[in-house]
Amino acid sequence: MNLMYHSTRDDQNIVTASQAILQGLATDGGLYVPTGMPKITLDFDQLAKMSYQEVAYLIMQAFLPDFTKEELVACINKAYDQKFSDEKVAPLKEVGEQYYLELFHGATIAFKDMALSILPHLMTTAAEKNKVDKEIVILTATSGDTGKAAMAGFADVPKTKIIVFYPKDGVSAIQERQMVTQKGENTFVVALDGNFDDAQSKVKELFNDVSLKEELANHGYQFSSANSINIGRLVPQIVYYVYAYAQLVKDKAIKSGDQINISVPTGNFGNILAGYYAKQIGVPINRLICASNPNKVLSDFFQTGTYDRNRPFFVTSSPSMDILISSNLERLIYHLTNDNSQKTKEFMRQLIKNGSYQITPSMRTKAADFYGNFASEEETKAEIKNTFTAQNYVEDPHTAVAAAVYRKYSAKNQDHLPTVIVATASPYKFPNVVVAALQDALPLESEDDFSLVEKLHELSKVAIPSAVTELKTAPIRHDRVIKTSQMKPTVINILGLD
Ligand SMILES: *Cc1c(COP(=O)(O)O)cnc(C)c1O
């Protein structure tokens, strides 16, 4: 039988891949997981000769069997084109004894581009397939990165609109400029006189607003979500682990079949879960190193078997990992219970009720594929400085967390297998932290991000990405500023429902 998807909380809730992409979250609150792992022949000597797009097709057709070849190829070609500044899309760089998989050559210079540049095409194709005649409206609240990457992906994609809310005083100067200069006739950016949590709650409220939903339907619209639990984001992320392994074979760093480790800077557990699926389909991965910043809820989970979100929250220099509820972990829990939806549902009930749960000894044994640890702010800063001094390579703070945790792992376990460090953002996305680390100084709050970009360039000689230079001259296209209480009328106004 064809591969289908079912909910982690109810294995009778079965849908096709395209339906899972359209729905995002399952109706019972669970996440969609494949009904089994697809059988894919991974001949790495062959894969080593293939382009990123060809590898993407091989992997994605197996996980999304109800898409035709023509449909998938069209999605892949629209996503992984000149928007990526490196023709390899996800180049692998040898730096000292490690390899850095650079996932930051897309439109917003961070790893979210890898999935969000293809999700809109998967979604519109899925809509056609399922005879959905409505136009898709994506509604998101963002603390900076995801909203921008989603807009870049959805910009000018036919039969879609995207509305993004961001807290006016809660994003960096570069992030704000990225928002207000967003191109595309179907993109709408709204600054809020309020904080991110309020915006997030309000978006959830709008999603569940029955009368608004009806109003939308009457005008030929329906809401959808681009968040990281959608399998349309997860599946494209499996691709770059297969591609990275093939590149190692191509570069003769390993022979086909040799084991490697991967180290992933982790927040919502989406990126590393894709690595776990890559291992399940046959990529020879030894350990999946789950790297946390001081919000080390996952690091503690892998070390103790207890997930406990009841703890202080820290604002760190790696903000995309400042997360205490890692949504995608539910999928791993499901697999650790040997695919038992009743048990998974019970763990998630405990998480909602108590903010914590403890897995069983047999589940812990199964979780031994993972190693969890964290890097402090000091360790992250030292890592950026040391790697630049020794190797002339500049890491962004998220990537530095992964590298620092890898060093702890390898020293402790005397494991010196070839290791891929997943590089999730360009250092130019966080110039204040990186410049401060390189200069051994405190972050320079008073200097604006654009002069820090120049300074980082002087210090590192790394080319400034065009995504950053273009920002300086790009025309401002969005200037709405509203109060959080005005979000619903603003959506109604943008969509012309009034
Ligand atoms: C989102 C993000 C992460 C965390 O990835 P998850 O899939 O949420 O674990 C790490 N680094 C950067 C730069 C990100 O944008």
Coordinates of C-alpha atoms and ligand atoms in Angstrom, one line a residue:
M1 CA 0.0 0.0 0.0
N2 CA 1.0 3.6 -0.6
L3 CA 2.6 5.6 2.2
M4 CA 0.0 7.6 4.0
Y5 CA 0.0 9.8 7.1
H6 CA -1.7 9.5 10.4
S7 CA -2.0 11.4 13.6
T8 CA 0.5 10.8 16.5
R9 CA -2.6 10.8 18.8
D10 CA -4.9 8.6 16.7
D11 CA -3.6 6.0 14.2
Q12 CA -7.1 5.7 12.7
N13 CA -7.0 9.3 11.6
I14 CA -5.4 8.6 8.2
V15 CA -4.9 11.1 5.4
T16 CA -2.9 11.3 2.2
A17 CA 0.4 13.3 2.0
S18 CA -1.3 16.2 0.2
Q19 CA -4.2 16.3 2.7
A20 CA -1.6 16.3 5.6
I21 CA 0.1 19.3 4.0
L22 CA -3.2 21.2 3.6
Q23 CA -4.3 20.5 7.2
G24 CA -1.0 21.1 9.0
L25 CA -2.1 19.9 12.4
A26 CA -4.4 16.9 12.7
T27 CA -7.9 17.6 13.9
D28 CA -7.3 15.7 17.1
G29 CA -4.4 18.1 18.0
G30 CA -1.7 15.5 17.0
L31 CA 1.0 15.7 14.3
Y32 CA 1.0 13.7 11.1
V33 CA 3.6 11.0 10.8
P34 CA 4.2 8.6 7.9
T35 CA 2.5 5.2 8.3
G36 CA 5.9 3.6 7.7
M37 CA 9.3 4.5 6.4
P38 CA 9.5 4.4 2.6
K39 CA 12.0 2.1 1.0
I40 CA 14.4 4.1 -1.0
T41 CA 17.5 2.7 -2.7
L42 CA 20.4 5.0 -1.6
D43 CA 23.3 4.4 -3.8
F44 CA 25.6 7.1 -2.6
D45 CA 28.2 6.7 -5.4
Q46 CA 25.3 7.5 -7.8
L47 CA 23.8 10.2 -5.4
A48 CA 27.2 11.9 -5.3
K49 CA 26.8 12.8 -9.0
M50 CA 23.3 14.2 -8.6
S51 CA 22.3 17.9 -8.2
Y52 CA 20.5 19.1 -5.1
Q53 CA 17.2 19.2 -7.1
E54 CA 17.7 15.6 -8.3
V55 CA 18.3 14.3 -4.7
A56 CA 15.3 16.3 -3.6
Y57 CA 13.1 14.5 -6.2
L58 CA 14.3 11.1 -5.2
I59 CA 13.5 11.7 -1.5
M60 CA 10.4 13.7 -1.8
Q61 CA 8.6 11.3 -4.2
A62 CA 9.0 8.5 -1.7
F63 CA 7.5 10.6 1.2
L64 CA 4.8 12.3 -0.9
P65 CA 3.5 9.5 -3.2
D66 CA 0.3 11.2 -4.2
F67 CA 2.2 13.9 -6.0
T68 CA 3.0 13.1 -9.7
K69 CA 6.5 13.4 -11.0
E70 CA 5.5 16.5 -13.1
E71 CA 4.0 18.2 -10.0
L72 CA 7.0 17.5 -7.7
V73 CA 9.6 18.5 -10.3
A74 CA 7.7 21.7 -10.9
C75 CA 7.6 22.5 -7.1
I76 CA 11.3 21.7 -6.8
N77 CA 12.3 23.8 -9.7
K78 CA 10.3 26.8 -8.5
A79 CA 11.8 26.5 -5.0
Y80 CA 15.5 25.8 -5.5
D81 CA 16.4 28.3 -8.2
Q82 CA 18.4 31.6 -8.3
K83 CA 16.8 32.6 -5.0
F84 CA 19.7 30.5 -3.6
S85 CA 23.0 32.3 -3.9
D86 CA 25.0 29.1 -4.1
E87 CA 24.3 26.7 -7.0
K88 CA 24.7 23.7 -4.7
V89 CA 21.8 25.1 -2.6
A90 CA 23.2 23.5 0.5
P91 CA 27.0 23.5 0.2
L92 CA 29.2 21.5 2.5
K93 CA 32.4 23.3 3.7
E94 CA 35.4 21.6 5.3
V95 CA 36.5 23.6 8.3
G96 CA 39.4 22.1 10.3
E97 CA 38.3 18.5 11.2
Q98 CA 34.6 19.1 10.7
Y99 CA 32.2 19.8 7.9
Y100 CA 29.7 22.6 7.9
L101 CA 26.4 22.1 6.0
E102 CA 25.5 25.7 5.1
L103 CA 21.7 26.1 5.0
F104 CA 21.7 29.8 4.8
H105 CA 22.1 30.7 1.1
G106 CA 18.4 31.4 0.5
A107 CA 16.3 34.5 0.4
T108 CA 16.4 35.3 4.1
I109 CA 19.9 33.9 4.9
A110 CA 18.6 31.3 7.4
F111 CA 17.7 27.6 7.3
K112 CA 13.9 28.2 7.3
D113 CA 14.3 29.1 3.6
M114 CA 15.1 25.4 2.8
A115 CA 11.5 24.3 3.6
L116 CA 9.6 27.6 3.2
S117 CA 10.7 28.1 -0.4
I118 CA 9.0 24.9 -1.4
L119 CA 6.0 24.7 1.0
P120 CA 3.9 27.3 -0.9
H121 CA 4.2 25.2 -4.1
L122 CA 3.4 21.9 -2.3
M123 CA 0.4 23.6 -0.7
T124 CA -1.1 25.0 -3.9
T125 CA -0.5 21.7 -5.7
A126 CA -2.1 19.9 -2.8
A127 CA -5.1 22.3 -3.0
E128 CA -5.6 21.5 -6.7
K129 CA -5.3 17.8 -6.1
N130 CA -7.9 17.9 -3.4
K131 CA -10.2 20.1 -5.5
V132 CA -10.0 23.0 -3.0
D133 CA -11.2 25.9 -5.0
K134 CA -10.5 28.5 -2.3
E135 CA -7.6 30.8 -2.2
I136 CA -5.2 30.0 0.7
V137 CA -4.6 32.8 3.3
I138 CA -1.5 32.3 5.5
L139 CA -1.8 34.1 8.8
T140 CA 1.3 34.3 11.0
A141 CA 2.7 36.1 14.0
T142 CA 6.5 36.2 13.9
S143 CA 9.2 37.2 16.3
G144 CA 11.4 37.8 13.3
D145 CA 12.7 34.9 11.2
T146 CA 9.8 32.6 10.3
G147 CA 7.4 35.2 9.1
K148 CA 9.9 36.7 6.8
A149 CA 11.0 33.3 5.4
A150 CA 7.3 32.4 4.9
M151 CA 6.7 35.7 3.0
A152 CA 9.7 35.2 0.8
G153 CA 8.3 31.7 -0.1
F154 CA 4.7 32.8 -0.7
A155 CA 5.4 36.1 -2.5
D156 CA 3.6 36.1 -5.8
V157 CA 2.6 32.4 -5.6
P158 CA -0.8 32.3 -7.4
K159 CA -3.9 31.6 -5.3
T160 CA -2.2 32.5 -2.0
K161 CA -2.1 35.5 0.2
I162 CA 0.1 36.0 3.3
I163 CA -0.5 38.3 6.3
V164 CA 2.3 38.7 8.8
F165 CA 2.2 40.4 12.2
Y166 CA 5.4 41.4 14.0
P167 CA 6.0 43.3 17.2
K168 CA 7.3 46.7 16.3
D169 CA 9.8 46.9 19.1
G170 CA 10.7 43.2 19.3
V171 CA 12.8 42.7 16.1
S172 CA 16.3 43.8 15.1
A173 CA 16.8 46.7 12.7
I174 CA 17.8 44.3 9.9
Q175 CA 14.8 42.1 10.6
E176 CA 12.4 45.1 10.5
R177 CA 13.9 46.3 7.2
Q178 CA 13.5 42.8 5.8
M179 CA 9.8 42.9 6.7
V180 CA 8.8 46.3 5.5
T181 CA 10.6 45.9 2.1
Q182 CA 9.0 42.6 1.3
K183 CA 8.0 42.3 -2.3
G184 CA 5.0 40.5 -3.8
E185 CA 1.4 41.7 -4.5
N186 CA 0.0 39.1 -2.2
T187 CA 2.1 39.9 0.9
F188 CA 0.9 42.1 3.8
V189 CA 3.0 43.1 6.7
V190 CA 1.6 44.7 9.8
A191 CA 3.6 46.1 12.7
L192 CA 2.1 45.7 16.1
D193 CA 2.1 48.0 19.1
G194 CA 2.3 45.0 21.3
N195 CA 4.4 42.0 22.1
F196 CA 4.9 38.7 20.3
D197 CA 2.9 36.5 22.7
D198 CA -0.2 38.7 22.4
A199 CA 0.1 38.6 18.6
Q200 CA 0.6 34.8 18.7
S201 CA -2.5 34.3 20.9
K202 CA -4.6 36.6 18.7
V203 CA -3.6 34.7 15.6
K204 CA -4.7 31.4 17.2
E205 CA -8.0 33.1 18.1
L206 CA -8.6 34.3 14.5
F207 CA -7.8 30.8 13.2
N208 CA -10.6 29.4 15.5
D209 CA -13.1 32.2 14.9
V210 CA -16.1 30.5 13.3
S211 CA -17.8 33.6 12.0
L212 CA -14.6 34.8 10.4
K213 CA -14.1 31.4 8.8
E214 CA -17.6 31.6 7.3
E215 CA -17.0 35.2 6.1
L216 CA -13.7 34.0 4.5
A217 CA -15.4 31.0 2.8
N218 CA -18.1 33.3 1.4
H219 CA -15.4 35.4 -0.3
G220 CA -13.5 32.3 -1.6
Y221 CA -10.8 32.2 1.0
Q222 CA -9.5 29.7 3.7
F223 CA -6.9 30.0 6.3
S224 CA -3.8 27.8 6.4
S225 CA -0.7 27.6 8.5
A226 CA 3.0 27.5 7.5
N227 CA 4.3 26.5 10.9
S228 CA 7.1 24.0 11.4
I229 CA 4.8 21.0 12.3
N230 CA 3.6 20.8 8.7
I231 CA 5.0 17.7 7.0
G232 CA 5.4 20.0 3.9
R233 CA 8.2 21.6 5.9
L234 CA 9.6 18.4 7.4
V235 CA 10.0 16.3 4.2
P236 CA 12.1 18.9 2.3
Q237 CA 14.5 19.0 5.3
I238 CA 15.3 15.3 5.0
V239 CA 16.8 16.0 1.6
Y240 CA 19.9 18.0 2.7
Y241 CA 21.1 15.2 5.1
V242 CA 21.1 12.8 2.1
Y243 CA 22.8 15.4 0.0
A244 CA 25.4 16.2 2.6
Y245 CA 26.3 12.5 3.0
A246 CA 26.6 12.2 -0.8
Q247 CA 28.9 15.2 -0.9
L248 CA 31.2 13.6 1.7
V249 CA 31.4 10.6 -0.6
K250 CA 32.0 12.8 -3.6
D251 CA 34.8 14.7 -1.8
K252 CA 36.3 11.4 -0.7
A253 CA 36.1 12.4 2.9
I254 CA 34.3 9.0 3.5
K255 CA 33.5 5.9 1.6
S256 CA 29.9 4.9 1.0
G257 CA 28.6 3.1 4.2
D258 CA 30.9 4.9 6.7
Q259 CA 29.2 6.3 9.8
I260 CA 29.1 10.0 10.4
N261 CA 27.6 12.2 13.2
I262 CA 25.5 15.3 12.8
S263 CA 25.2 18.2 15.2
V264 CA 22.1 20.4 15.0
P265 CA 21.3 23.6 16.7
T266 CA 17.8 22.8 18.0
G267 CA 14.7 24.8 19.0
N268 CA 11.4 23.3 17.8
F269 CA 13.0 20.0 17.0
G270 CA 12.1 20.1 13.3
N271 CA 15.6 20.2 11.7
I272 CA 17.1 17.3 13.8
L273 CA 13.9 15.2 13.4
A274 CA 14.5 15.4 9.6
G275 CA 18.0 14.0 10.4
Y276 CA 16.4 11.2 12.3
Y277 CA 14.2 10.3 9.4
A278 CA 17.3 10.4 7.1
K279 CA 18.9 7.8 9.4
Q280 CA 15.7 5.7 9.3
I281 CA 15.7 5.6 5.5
G282 CA 19.3 4.5 5.5
V283 CA 21.8 7.4 5.7
P284 CA 24.6 6.0 7.9
I285 CA 24.3 8.4 10.8
N286 CA 25.8 7.3 14.1
R287 CA 24.7 10.0 16.6
L288 CA 22.3 12.9 16.2
I289 CA 23.7 15.6 18.5
C290 CA 20.9 17.8 19.8
A291 CA 22.5 21.2 20.7
S292 CA 20.6 23.6 23.0
N293 CA 21.4 27.1 24.2
P294 CA 20.6 27.9 28.0
N295 CA 17.0 27.1 27.3
K296 CA 18.1 23.5 27.6
V297 CA 14.8 21.7 28.0
L298 CA 15.8 19.2 25.2
S299 CA 19.4 18.7 26.5
D300 CA 17.9 17.8 29.9
F301 CA 15.4 15.5 28.3
F302 CA 18.0 13.4 26.5
Q303 CA 20.2 13.3 29.7
T304 CA 17.4 12.4 32.2
G305 CA 14.4 11.1 30.3
T306 CA 12.2 13.8 31.8
Y307 CA 10.8 16.7 29.7
D308 CA 10.0 19.6 32.0
R309 CA 9.0 23.0 30.6
N310 CA 8.6 24.5 34.2
R311 CA 11.8 26.5 34.2
P312 CA 12.9 30.1 33.7
F313 CA 13.0 31.4 30.1
F314 CA 16.2 33.0 28.9
V315 CA 16.6 35.6 26.1
T316 CA 19.9 34.5 24.4
S317 CA 22.1 35.4 21.5
S318 CA 20.6 32.5 19.5
P319 CA 16.9 33.7 19.6
S320 CA 15.6 31.1 17.1
M321 CA 16.3 28.4 19.8
D322 CA 14.7 30.3 22.7
I323 CA 11.9 27.8 23.0
L324 CA 10.5 25.7 25.9
I325 CA 7.9 23.7 24.0
S326 CA 9.5 21.8 21.1
S327 CA 6.4 20.9 19.1
N328 CA 8.1 18.4 16.8
L329 CA 9.4 16.3 19.7
E330 CA 5.9 14.7 19.8
R331 CA 6.8 12.8 16.6
L332 CA 9.9 11.4 18.2
I333 CA 7.9 10.4 21.3
Y334 CA 5.5 8.6 19.0
H335 CA 8.4 6.6 17.4
L336 CA 10.0 5.9 20.8
T337 CA 6.7 4.3 22.0
N338 CA 7.0 1.9 19.0
D339 CA 4.4 4.0 17.1
N340 CA 1.7 3.8 19.9
S341 CA -0.7 6.7 19.5
Q342 CA -2.5 6.0 22.9
K343 CA 0.7 6.2 24.8
T344 CA 1.8 9.4 22.9
K345 CA -1.6 11.0 23.6
E346 CA -1.1 10.3 27.3
F347 CA 2.4 11.9 27.4
M348 CA 1.0 15.0 25.6
R349 CA -1.9 15.1 28.1
Q350 CA 0.7 15.2 30.9
L351 CA 2.6 17.9 29.1
I352 CA -0.5 20.1 28.9
K353 CA -1.6 19.4 32.5
N354 CA 1.7 19.5 34.4
G355 CA 4.2 20.9 31.9
S356 CA 6.2 17.7 32.1
Y357 CA 6.4 14.0 31.5
Q358 CA 8.9 11.2 32.0
I359 CA 9.6 8.5 29.4
T360 CA 10.1 4.8 30.2
P361 CA 13.5 3.0 30.4
S362 CA 12.8 1.2 27.1
M363 CA 12.0 4.5 25.4
R364 CA 15.3 5.9 26.7
T365 CA 17.2 3.0 25.3
K366 CA 15.6 3.7 21.9
A367 CA 16.5 7.4 22.2
A368 CA 20.2 6.5 22.4
D369 CA 20.6 7.6 18.8
F370 CA 20.5 11.1 20.2
Y371 CA 23.0 12.9 22.4
G372 CA 21.8 16.2 24.1
N373 CA 23.9 18.9 25.7
F374 CA 24.0 22.7 25.7
A375 CA 26.3 25.7 25.3
S376 CA 26.3 28.7 27.7
E377 CA 26.4 32.2 26.3
E378 CA 30.1 32.4 27.2
E379 CA 30.9 29.1 25.5
T380 CA 29.0 30.2 22.4
K381 CA 30.9 33.5 22.2
A382 CA 34.3 31.7 22.8
E383 CA 33.4 29.2 20.0
I384 CA 32.8 32.0 17.5
K385 CA 36.1 33.6 18.4
N386 CA 38.2 30.4 18.5
T387 CA 36.9 29.0 15.2
F388 CA 37.6 32.3 13.5
T389 CA 41.1 32.5 14.9
A390 CA 42.0 28.9 14.2
Q391 CA 40.1 28.3 10.9
N392 CA 39.2 31.7 9.5
Y393 CA 35.5 30.6 9.4
V394 CA 32.7 32.8 10.9
E395 CA 29.8 31.0 12.6
D396 CA 26.5 32.7 13.5
P397 CA 25.5 32.2 17.2
H398 CA 23.1 29.3 16.4
T399 CA 25.8 27.4 14.4
A400 CA 28.3 28.1 17.2
V401 CA 26.0 26.4 19.7
A402 CA 26.1 23.3 17.6
A403 CA 29.8 23.4 17.2
A404 CA 30.5 24.0 20.9
V405 CA 28.2 21.1 21.9
Y406 CA 29.9 18.8 19.3
R407 CA 33.2 19.5 21.0
K408 CA 31.8 18.6 24.4
Y409 CA 30.4 15.4 22.9
S410 CA 33.6 14.3 21.1
A411 CA 35.8 15.0 24.1
K412 CA 33.6 13.1 26.4
N413 CA 32.9 10.1 24.2
Q414 CA 36.2 9.9 22.3
D415 CA 34.2 9.7 19.1
H416 CA 36.1 11.1 16.2
L417 CA 33.9 10.0 13.3
P418 CA 33.5 12.6 10.5
T419 CA 30.9 15.1 11.8
V420 CA 28.6 17.5 10.0
I421 CA 27.7 20.7 11.8
V422 CA 24.5 22.1 10.6
A423 CA 25.0 25.9 9.9
T424 CA 21.6 27.5 10.2
A425 CA 22.1 31.2 9.7
S426 CA 24.5 33.6 8.0
P427 CA 26.7 35.5 10.5
Y428 CA 25.4 38.6 8.8
K429 CA 22.0 38.0 10.3
F430 CA 23.4 38.6 13.8
P431 CA 26.2 41.1 13.3
N432 CA 26.1 42.6 16.8
V433 CA 26.7 39.2 18.5
V434 CA 29.3 38.1 16.0
V435 CA 31.3 41.4 16.0
A436 CA 31.2 41.4 19.8
A437 CA 32.5 37.8 20.0
L438 CA 35.3 38.5 17.4
Q439 CA 36.4 41.6 19.3
D440 CA 36.0 40.0 22.7
A441 CA 33.6 42.8 23.7
L442 CA 30.1 43.1 25.0
P443 CA 27.3 43.4 22.3
L444 CA 27.2 46.9 21.0
E445 CA 23.6 47.9 21.5
S446 CA 24.3 51.5 20.5
E447 CA 25.6 50.8 17.0
D448 CA 23.1 50.2 14.3
D449 CA 23.0 46.8 12.5
F450 CA 24.1 48.3 9.1
S451 CA 27.3 49.8 10.5
L452 CA 28.0 46.5 12.2
V453 CA 27.6 44.7 8.9
E454 CA 30.4 46.9 7.6
K455 CA 32.5 46.1 10.6
L456 CA 31.9 42.4 10.4
H457 CA 33.0 42.6 6.7
E458 CA 36.2 44.4 7.7
L459 CA 37.0 41.9 10.4
S460 CA 36.1 38.7 8.6
K461 CA 36.4 39.5 4.9
V462 CA 33.4 37.3 4.3
A463 CA 31.3 38.7 1.4
I464 CA 28.2 40.5 2.5
P465 CA 25.2 38.5 1.2
S466 CA 23.2 40.4 -1.4
A467 CA 20.1 39.8 0.7
V468 CA 21.7 42.3 3.2
T469 CA 23.1 44.8 0.7
E470 CA 19.8 45.0 -1.2
L471 CA 18.0 46.0 2.0
K472 CA 19.8 49.4 2.1
T473 CA 18.2 50.6 -1.1
A474 CA 15.0 48.5 -1.3
P475 CA 11.9 50.7 -1.2
I476 CA 9.6 50.5 1.9
R477 CA 6.4 48.8 0.8
H478 CA 4.6 48.3 4.1
D479 CA 3.8 50.9 6.7
R480 CA 0.8 49.7 8.7
V481 CA 1.2 50.0 12.5
I482 CA -1.8 48.9 14.6
K483 CA -2.8 47.9 18.1
T484 CA -3.2 44.1 18.8
S485 CA -6.9 44.7 19.3
Q486 CA -7.1 45.9 15.7
M487 CA -5.8 42.6 14.2
K488 CA -9.2 41.2 13.2
P489 CA -10.5 44.3 11.5
T490 CA -7.2 44.6 9.8
V491 CA -7.4 41.1 8.3
I492 CA -11.0 41.8 7.2
N493 CA -9.8 45.0 5.6
I494 CA -6.8 43.5 3.8
L495 CA -9.0 40.7 2.4
G496 CA -11.8 43.1 1.4
L497 CA -14.4 41.3 3.5
D498 CA -15.9 44.5 4.7
Ligands
LIG1 C1 14.6 27.8 13.5 C2 16.0 27.9 13.7 C3 16.7 26.9 14.4 C4 16.0 25.8 15.2 O1 15.5 24.8 14.3 P1 14.3 23.9 14.8 O2 13.9 23.1 13.6 O3 13.2 24.7 15.3 O4 14.9 23.0 15.8 C5 18.1 27.0 14.6 N1 18.8 28.0 14.0 C6 18.1 29.0 13.2 C7 18.9 30.1 12.7 C8 16.8 28.9 13.1 O5 16.2 29.9 12.3

